[in-house]
Coordinates of N, CA and C and ligand atoms in Angstrom, one line a residue:
M1 N 16.8 9.3 -10.8 CA 16.7 8.5 -9.5 C 18.2 7.7 -9.0
V2 N 18.8 8.1 -7.9 CA 20.5 7.9 -8.0 C 20.4 6.3 -7.0
S3 N 20.7 5.3 -6.7 CA 21.0 5.0 -6.0 C 19.4 4.8 -5.2
S4 N 18.4 4.3 -5.0 CA 18.0 4.5 -3.8 C 17.4 3.6 -2.8
R5 N 17.2 3.8 -1.9 CA 17.3 2.2 -0.6 C 15.9 2.3 -0.1
I6 N 15.2 1.7 -0.6 CA 13.6 1.2 0.2 C 13.6 0.7 0.7
G7 N 12.6 1.0 1.8 CA 12.3 0.3 3.2 C 11.0 -0.8 3.3
V8 N 11.1 -2.3 3.3 CA 9.7 -2.5 3.1 C 10.0 -3.3 4.9
V9 N 8.4 -2.3 5.3 CA 7.7 -2.6 6.3 C 7.3 -4.3 6.4
A10 N 8.7 -5.1 7.8 CA 8.4 -6.6 7.5 C 8.1 -7.4 8.6
F11 N 7.0 -6.8 8.8 CA 6.7 -7.3 10.6 C 6.2 -8.6 10.5
Q12 N 4.9 -8.5 9.7 CA 4.3 -9.3 9.2 C 3.5 -9.3 7.9
G13 N 3.4 -10.7 7.2 CA 1.9 -10.4 5.1 C 3.2 -10.6 4.9
D14 N 2.8 -10.4 3.1 CA 3.5 -10.5 2.6 C 4.9 -10.2 2.0
V15 N 5.6 -10.0 2.6 CA 7.2 -9.7 3.0 C 7.6 -9.7 1.5
S16 N 8.2 -10.9 1.7 CA 9.8 -11.3 -0.2 C 8.9 -11.1 -0.4
E17 N 7.6 -10.9 -1.4 CA 6.9 -10.9 -2.7 C 7.7 -9.2 -2.6
H18 N 7.0 -8.7 -2.0 CA 7.7 -7.0 -2.4 C 8.6 -7.0 -2.1
V19 N 9.7 -7.3 -1.8 CA 11.3 -7.4 -1.6 C 11.6 -8.2 -3.0
T20 N 11.5 -9.1 -3.1 CA 11.8 -9.0 -4.8 C 10.8 -7.9 -6.1
A21 N 9.4 -7.7 -6.2 CA 9.3 -7.1 -6.9 C 10.5 -5.9 -7.2
M22 N 9.9 -5.0 -6.1 CA 11.4 -4.2 -5.7 C 12.8 -4.1 -6.1
E23 N 13.1 -5.2 -6.2 CA 14.6 -4.9 -6.5 C 14.8 -5.5 -8.2
R24 N 13.7 -5.7 -8.3 CA 13.2 -5.9 -10.0 C 12.6 -5.1 -10.9
A25 N 12.7 -3.7 -10.0 CA 11.2 -2.9 -10.5 C 12.5 -2.2 -10.2
L26 N 13.5 -1.5 -9.7 CA 14.6 -0.3 -8.8 C 16.1 -1.5 -10.5
G27 N 16.0 -2.8 -10.7 CA 17.3 -2.9 -11.6 C 19.0 -2.6 -11.2
G28 N 19.2 -2.4 -10.2 CA 20.6 -2.7 -10.2 C 20.2 -1.3 -9.4
E29 N 19.4 -0.4 -9.2 CA 19.5 1.1 -8.9 C 19.5 1.3 -7.9
G30 N 19.5 0.6 -7.0 CA 19.2 1.0 -5.6 C 19.3 -1.0 -4.9
S31 N 18.8 -0.4 -3.6 CA 18.5 -1.9 -2.8 C 17.7 -0.9 -1.6
V32 N 17.2 -3.0 -1.4 CA 15.7 -2.7 -0.2 C 16.5 -3.6 0.7
V33 N 15.8 -2.0 1.8 CA 15.4 -3.1 3.3 C 14.7 -3.7 4.0
E34 N 14.6 -4.2 5.2 CA 12.9 -4.5 5.5 C 13.8 -4.4 7.0
V35 N 12.4 -3.9 7.5 CA 12.5 -2.6 8.3 C 11.5 -3.4 9.8
R36 N 11.8 -3.7 10.7 CA 11.2 -4.6 11.9 C 11.9 -3.9 13.3
R37 N 12.4 -2.4 12.9 CA 13.0 -1.9 13.9 C 13.3 -0.3 13.9
A38 N 12.4 0.3 14.8 CA 12.6 2.1 14.3 C 14.3 2.2 14.6
G39 N 14.5 3.2 13.7 CA 16.2 4.2 13.3 C 16.4 3.5 12.1
I40 N 15.3 2.9 10.8 CA 15.5 2.3 9.6 C 15.2 4.2 8.6
V41 N 13.4 3.3 8.9 CA 12.8 4.7 8.0 C 13.3 6.1 7.9
P42 N 14.0 6.0 8.8 CA 14.6 7.8 8.2 C 16.0 7.9 7.7
D43 N 16.1 6.5 7.1 CA 17.7 6.6 6.1 C 17.1 6.1 4.4
C44 N 15.2 6.1 4.7 CA 15.3 5.2 2.2 C 15.0 6.5 2.1
D45 N 14.7 6.3 0.5 CA 14.4 7.0 0.0 C 12.8 6.7 -0.1
G46 N 12.3 5.4 -0.2 CA 11.1 4.8 -0.2 C 10.8 4.6 1.1
I47 N 9.6 3.7 1.0 CA 8.8 3.2 1.6 C 7.1 2.5 1.0
V48 N 7.6 0.8 1.2 CA 6.5 -0.6 1.3 C 6.2 -0.4 2.4
L49 N 5.1 -0.9 2.6 CA 4.1 -1.0 3.8 C 2.8 -2.2 3.2
P50 N 3.4 -2.9 3.4 CA 3.0 -4.6 2.4 C 1.8 -4.6 2.2
G51 N 0.9 -6.1 2.4 CA -0.8 -6.6 2.9 C -0.2 -7.1 3.6
G52 N -1.2 -8.1 4.5 CA -1.2 -8.4 5.7 C -2.7 -9.0 6.6
E53 N -1.9 -8.6 7.8 CA -3.4 -8.4 9.1 C -3.2 -7.4 9.6
S54 N -4.1 -6.1 9.2 CA -3.8 -5.1 9.3 C -3.2 -4.4 11.2
T55 N -4.9 -5.0 11.9 CA -4.4 -5.0 13.7 C -3.5 -5.4 14.0
T56 N -2.4 -6.5 12.9 CA -1.8 -7.3 13.6 C -0.6 -5.7 13.4
I57 N 0.1 -6.2 12.6 CA 1.3 -5.0 11.9 C 0.7 -3.8 12.4
A58 N -0.7 -3.1 12.0 CA -0.8 -1.5 13.3 C 0.2 -1.7 14.5
G59 N 0.0 -3.2 15.4 CA 0.4 -3.1 16.9 C 2.0 -3.5 17.1
H60 N 2.1 -3.7 15.5 CA 3.9 -3.8 16.1 C 4.3 -2.3 15.1
L61 N 3.4 -1.3 14.6 CA 3.7 -0.3 14.2 C 4.0 0.8 15.1
A62 N 2.7 0.2 16.4 CA 2.4 1.1 16.9 C 4.5 1.0 17.7
R63 N 3.8 -1.0 18.4 CA 4.9 -0.6 19.6 C 6.3 -0.8 19.0
T64 N 6.5 -0.2 18.2 CA 8.4 -0.1 17.7 C 8.5 1.0 17.1
G65 N 7.9 2.4 17.2 CA 7.6 3.2 16.7 C 8.3 3.8 15.4
V66 N 7.7 2.5 14.6 CA 8.2 2.6 13.6 C 7.2 3.2 12.8
G67 N 5.6 3.5 13.3 CA 4.4 4.2 12.7 C 5.0 5.3 12.5
D68 N 4.9 5.5 13.2 CA 5.9 7.6 13.8 C 6.4 7.8 12.5
E69 N 8.1 6.8 13.0 CA 8.7 7.3 11.8 C 7.5 6.9 9.8
I70 N 6.9 6.7 9.7 CA 6.1 6.5 8.6 C 5.8 7.9 8.6
R71 N 5.0 8.3 10.2 CA 4.3 9.3 9.6 C 5.1 10.5 9.3
A72 N 6.5 10.3 9.8 CA 7.2 11.9 9.7 C 7.1 12.1 8.6
A73 N 8.0 10.4 8.4 CA 9.1 10.6 6.3 C 7.2 10.9 5.8
A74 N 6.5 10.4 5.1 CA 5.1 10.5 4.5 C 5.4 12.3 4.8
T75 N 5.1 12.5 5.9 CA 5.1 13.5 6.3 C 5.9 15.0 4.9
S76 N 6.9 14.8 5.7 CA 7.7 15.3 4.7 C 8.5 15.4 2.7
G77 N 7.7 14.3 2.2 CA 7.4 13.9 1.2 C 8.2 12.8 0.3
V78 N 8.7 11.9 1.5 CA 9.0 10.2 1.1 C 8.3 9.0 0.6
P79 N 8.4 8.6 -0.3 CA 7.3 8.1 -1.0 C 6.1 6.9 -0.1
L80 N 5.3 6.9 -0.3 CA 5.3 5.2 0.4 C 3.9 4.7 -0.3
M81 N 4.4 3.4 -1.4 CA 3.6 2.5 -1.9 C 2.7 1.7 -0.2
A82 N 1.6 2.0 -0.2 CA 0.3 1.0 0.3 C -0.4 0.5 0.0
T83 N 0.0 -1.3 0.4 CA -1.0 -2.1 -0.5 C -1.8 -2.9 0.9
C84 N -3.4 -2.8 0.2 CA -4.1 -4.0 0.6 C -4.5 -3.7 3.3
A85 N -3.8 -4.5 2.9 CA -3.8 -3.8 4.9 C -2.7 -2.6 5.1
G86 N -1.1 -2.4 4.7 CA -1.3 -1.1 4.4 C -2.2 0.1 3.9
L87 N -2.3 -0.1 3.0 CA -4.1 0.5 3.0 C -4.8 1.4 3.8
I88 N -4.6 0.5 4.5 CA -5.7 0.4 5.9 C -5.8 1.1 6.8
I89 N -4.3 1.4 7.2 CA -3.6 1.7 7.8 C -3.0 3.1 7.8
I90 N -2.5 3.3 6.8 CA -2.6 4.4 6.1 C -3.6 5.6 6.6
S91 N -4.7 5.0 5.9 CA -5.7 5.8 5.7 C -6.4 6.9 7.3
K92 N -6.6 8.0 6.8 CA -7.9 8.9 8.1 C -8.7 8.1 8.4
E93 N -9.5 7.2 7.6 CA -10.7 6.5 8.2 C -9.9 4.8 8.5
V94 N -11.1 4.2 9.5 CA -11.3 2.5 9.0 C -13.3 3.2 9.5
V95 N -13.8 2.2 8.6 CA -15.1 1.8 8.8 C -15.6 1.5 10.1
E96 N -15.5 1.3 10.8 CA -16.6 0.8 12.2 C -14.9 -0.3 12.4
E97 N -14.4 0.1 13.1 CA -12.8 -0.1 13.0 C -12.2 -0.2 14.4
T98 N -11.7 -0.7 15.6 CA -11.6 0.3 16.9 C -10.6 -0.2 17.9
R99 N -9.8 -1.5 16.5 CA -8.9 -1.9 17.5 C -8.0 -1.5 17.6
F100 N -7.6 0.5 16.1 CA -6.3 0.4 16.5 C -7.3 1.8 15.7
L101 N -6.0 2.7 15.4 CA -6.0 3.6 14.8 C -5.1 3.7 13.8
P102 N -5.7 4.1 12.6 CA -4.7 4.3 11.7 C -3.7 5.9 11.8
L103 N -2.7 5.7 10.3 CA -1.7 6.6 10.5 C -2.5 7.4 10.6
G104 N -3.3 7.7 9.5 CA -4.6 9.2 9.3 C -3.5 10.0 7.8
L105 N -2.8 9.9 7.2 CA -2.3 9.8 5.7 C -2.8 10.2 4.2
L106 N -2.9 9.1 4.5 CA -4.2 9.0 3.1 C -5.4 9.8 3.6
D107 N -6.2 10.6 2.6 CA -7.3 11.3 3.3 C -8.4 10.7 2.4
V108 N -8.6 9.5 3.2 CA -9.5 8.4 2.0 C -10.1 7.6 3.2
R109 N -11.7 7.4 3.5 CA -12.6 6.5 4.1 C -12.1 4.8 3.5
V110 N -12.1 3.8 4.7 CA -11.4 3.0 4.4 C -13.0 1.7 5.2
T111 N -13.0 0.8 3.7 CA -13.4 -0.6 4.3 C -13.4 -1.6 4.3
R112 N -12.8 -2.3 5.3 CA -11.9 -3.4 5.2 C -13.0 -4.8 4.4
N113 N -12.7 -6.0 4.4 CA -12.7 -6.8 3.4 C -14.3 -6.8 3.3
A114 N -14.2 -5.0 2.1 CA -15.6 -4.8 1.5 C -15.8 -5.9 0.3
F115 N -14.8 -6.6 -0.3 CA -15.9 -8.0 -1.5 C -16.3 -8.6 -0.4
G116 N -16.5 -9.0 0.7 CA -17.5 -9.8 1.4 C -16.5 -11.2 0.9
S117 N -16.7 -12.2 2.0 CA -16.6 -13.5 1.9 C -16.7 -14.5 0.9
Q118 N -18.0 -14.3 0.2 CA -18.2 -14.7 -1.5 C -17.6 -14.4 -2.1
K119 N -16.5 -13.3 -2.2 CA -15.2 -13.1 -3.4 C -13.7 -13.0 -2.6
D120 N -13.5 -13.3 -1.3 CA -12.4 -12.9 -0.4 C -11.3 -13.1 -1.4
S121 N -11.1 -13.6 -2.2 CA -10.3 -13.9 -3.1 C -10.8 -13.4 -4.9
F122 N -9.6 -12.9 -5.6 CA -10.8 -12.3 -6.9 C -9.8 -12.1 -7.6
E123 N -9.4 -12.1 -9.1 CA -8.3 -11.4 -9.9 C -9.3 -10.2 -10.9
A124 N -8.8 -8.9 -10.6 CA -10.2 -8.2 -11.8 C -9.3 -7.3 -12.8
D125 N -9.7 -7.2 -14.2 CA -8.2 -6.4 -15.0 C -8.7 -4.6 -14.7
L126 N -8.3 -4.7 -14.1 CA -8.5 -2.9 -13.6 C -8.1 -1.9 -15.7
D127 N -8.9 -0.9 -15.4 CA -8.2 0.8 -15.5 C -8.1 1.4 -15.2
V128 N -6.0 1.7 -15.3 CA -5.7 2.6 -14.3 C -5.3 3.7 -15.1
E129 N -6.0 4.8 -14.1 CA -5.1 6.2 -15.0 C -3.6 6.9 -15.5
G130 N -3.8 6.7 -16.7 CA -1.9 6.7 -17.2 C -1.6 5.6 -17.6
F131 N -2.5 3.8 -16.9 CA -1.7 3.0 -18.2 C -2.1 2.9 -19.2
S132 N -0.9 2.4 -20.8 CA -1.6 2.1 -21.3 C -2.9 0.8 -21.8
S133 N -2.7 -0.5 -21.4 CA -3.4 -1.4 -20.8 C -3.6 -2.0 -19.3
P134 N -5.0 -2.5 -19.7 CA -5.3 -2.7 -18.3 C -4.6 -3.5 -17.6
Y135 N -4.9 -3.6 -15.9 CA -3.5 -3.9 -15.2 C -4.4 -5.5 -14.5
R136 N -3.7 -6.8 -14.5 CA -4.6 -7.3 -13.7 C -4.4 -7.1 -12.0
A137 N -5.6 -7.4 -11.0 CA -4.4 -6.7 -10.0 C -5.6 -8.0 -9.2
V138 N -4.9 -8.6 -7.7 CA -5.3 -9.6 -7.1 C -5.0 -9.2 -6.2
F139 N -6.6 -9.4 -5.3 CA -7.2 -9.0 -4.7 C -6.9 -10.6 -3.6
I140 N -7.0 -9.9 -2.2 CA -7.0 -10.5 -0.9 C -8.3 -9.8 -0.2
R141 N -9.2 -11.2 0.4 CA -9.4 -10.2 1.3 C -9.5 -8.7 1.6
A142 N -9.5 -8.1 0.7 CA -9.3 -6.7 0.5 C -9.9 -5.4 0.6
P143 N -9.7 -4.7 1.1 CA -10.2 -3.4 1.7 C -11.5 -2.7 0.4
A144 N -11.3 -1.8 0.4 CA -12.0 -0.9 -0.7 C -12.4 0.8 0.3
I145 N -11.4 1.7 -0.9 CA -11.5 3.1 -0.7 C -13.0 3.8 -0.6
V146 N -14.6 3.6 -0.1 CA -15.1 4.2 0.0 C -15.9 5.6 0.1
G147 N -14.5 6.0 -0.1 CA -14.6 7.6 1.2 C -13.7 8.8 0.5
W148 N -13.8 9.8 -0.5 CA -12.3 10.9 -0.6 C -12.2 12.1 -0.7
N149 N -11.3 12.9 0.0 CA -11.3 14.2 -0.4 C -11.4 14.0 -1.4
S150 N -11.0 16.0 -2.4 CA -10.9 16.6 -3.3 C -9.0 16.3 -3.1
N151 N -8.1 15.6 -2.9 CA -6.3 16.3 -3.0 C -6.7 14.9 -3.2
V152 N -7.2 13.8 -3.6 CA -7.1 12.3 -3.3 C -7.1 11.7 -5.1
E153 N -6.3 11.7 -5.5 CA -6.6 11.4 -7.4 C -6.6 9.7 -7.3
V154 N -7.9 9.1 -8.3 CA -8.6 8.1 -7.3 C -7.6 7.3 -9.3
L155 N -6.7 6.5 -8.5 CA -6.3 5.9 -10.2 C -7.1 5.2 -10.6
A156 N -7.5 3.9 -10.3 CA -8.1 2.8 -10.6 C -10.2 2.5 -9.8
K157 N -10.9 2.7 -9.8 CA -12.0 2.1 -9.2 C -12.7 0.4 -9.2
I158 N -13.4 -0.2 -8.9 CA -14.7 -1.6 -9.3 C -16.0 -0.6 -8.3
E159 N -16.6 -0.9 -9.9 CA -18.0 -0.2 -9.5 C -17.6 1.7 -8.5
D160 N -18.8 1.0 -7.4 CA -18.5 2.7 -7.6 C -17.4 3.4 -6.0
M161 N -16.3 2.1 -6.1 CA -15.0 2.5 -4.6 C -13.7 1.8 -6.0
A162 N -13.5 3.3 -4.8 CA -12.2 3.4 -5.4 C -10.6 2.3 -5.3
V163 N -9.7 2.0 -5.9 CA -9.2 -0.1 -5.1 C -7.8 0.9 -5.2
A164 N -7.4 2.5 -6.4 CA -6.4 2.2 -6.3 C -5.8 3.7 -6.3
A165 N -5.6 4.1 -5.7 CA -5.3 5.7 -5.0 C -3.8 6.7 -4.5
K166 N -3.7 7.8 -5.6 CA -2.7 8.4 -4.9 C -3.0 10.0 -4.5
Q167 N -2.5 10.2 -3.4 CA -2.0 12.0 -3.3 C -0.3 12.2 -2.7
D168 N 0.2 13.3 -3.5 CA 0.8 14.0 -3.5 C 2.1 12.7 -3.4
N169 N 3.0 12.1 -2.4 CA 3.9 11.2 -2.6 C 3.3 9.6 -1.5
L170 N 2.3 9.8 -1.8 CA 1.2 8.3 -0.9 C 0.3 7.7 -1.8
M171 N 1.3 6.9 -2.3 CA 0.0 5.4 -3.0 C -0.6 4.3 -2.5
G172 N -2.2 4.7 -2.0 CA -2.8 3.9 -1.6 C -3.4 2.8 -2.9
L173 N -2.9 1.1 -2.4 CA -3.7 0.2 -3.9 C -4.5 -1.3 -2.2
A174 N -5.9 -1.2 -2.5 CA -6.6 -2.6 -2.4 C -5.9 -3.9 -2.4
F175 N -4.9 -4.0 -4.0 CA -5.0 -5.1 -4.3 C -3.3 -5.0 -3.4
H176 N -3.1 -6.5 -4.3 CA -1.7 -7.1 -3.9 C -0.9 -7.0 -4.9
P177 N 0.2 -5.6 -5.9 CA 0.9 -5.6 -7.7 C 1.9 -6.3 -7.2
E178 N 2.1 -7.0 -6.3 CA 3.7 -8.0 -5.5 C 3.5 -10.0 -6.1
P179 N 2.9 -9.9 -6.0 CA 2.7 -11.6 -6.5 C 2.7 -11.6 -8.3
T180 N 2.2 -10.6 -9.1 CA 2.6 -10.7 -11.1 C 3.8 -9.8 -11.3
E181 N 4.1 -10.0 -11.6 CA 4.3 -9.7 -12.9 C 5.0 -8.5 -13.1
D182 N 3.6 -7.9 -13.1 CA 3.6 -6.6 -13.8 C 4.0 -5.7 -12.6
L183 N 5.2 -4.2 -12.9 CA 5.8 -3.8 -12.0 C 4.9 -2.1 -12.4
R184 N 4.4 -2.0 -12.7 CA 3.8 -1.3 -13.2 C 3.6 0.8 -11.9
F185 N 3.0 -0.5 -10.9 CA 3.1 0.2 -9.7 C 4.4 0.7 -8.6
H186 N 5.2 -0.4 -9.4 CA 6.2 -0.4 -8.0 C 7.8 0.8 -8.9
E187 N 6.4 0.7 -10.6 CA 7.1 1.2 -10.9 C 7.3 3.3 -10.6
I188 N 5.4 3.9 -10.2 CA 5.0 4.8 -10.2 C 5.7 5.3 -8.5
C189 N 6.3 4.3 -7.5 CA 6.1 4.9 -6.5 C 8.3 5.2 -6.6
L190 N 8.8 4.7 -7.8 CA 9.7 4.9 -7.6 C 10.2 6.1 -8.2
D191 N 9.2 6.2 -9.7 CA 9.2 6.8 -9.8 C 9.0 8.8 -9.4
M192 N 8.0 8.5 -8.1 CA 7.7 9.4 -6.6 C 9.2 10.2 -6.3
I193 N 10.5 9.2 -6.6 CA 12.5 9.8 -6.2 C 12.2 10.5 -6.1
Ligands
LIG201 N1 -8.1 -8.5 5.4 C1 -7.5 -7.8 6.3 C2 -7.4 -6.3 7.0 O1 -8.4 -6.4 6.7 C3 -6.3 -7.7 4.7 C4 -5.6 -8.3 3.7 C5 -4.8 -8.2 2.6 O2 -3.8 -7.5 3.8 N2 -4.8 -9.0 1.6 O3 -6.2 -6.4 7.2

């Protein structure tokens, strides 16, 4: 990996934490740029779509054309890490969602707020495919993957729902990998470059 440029979509949500986490994962071997308009994503070697409010972020993506740029980049093989609301936005299908159309990249069916109001926010130790020790994941009004196609590799589950999944250059996480010190998911994203 030679000096990568990572774009963090920055309309709304937990942007600064993702920028900091990605800068730490890069360790000086690249730069992070915040994306709020069209024209930046085509020059990025990797893209992060953070959590936040999926209806709001989806609206900004459609209005600015950044959503179309992400779809084009991801389709041409640029690594894309989408977390929480980001996962909802890149999925093929969102259960009972009529306010926006997801980008239709990750071949999964997602339910918003899958863990219900009683479990609004929680942490869980996940056994993740390929990790030698558990990963402490932070879930905030999190979605879950309730269906997936055979081209999708499930990396972690809670009960019968997937909470981390990968499909070629796309990675979708139901939780937030950016508020923790553990950068293993950011590193997977950078390793795909
Ligand atoms: N519940 C939010 C949504 O449906 C996602 C929450 C998050 O990104 N932390 O958009």
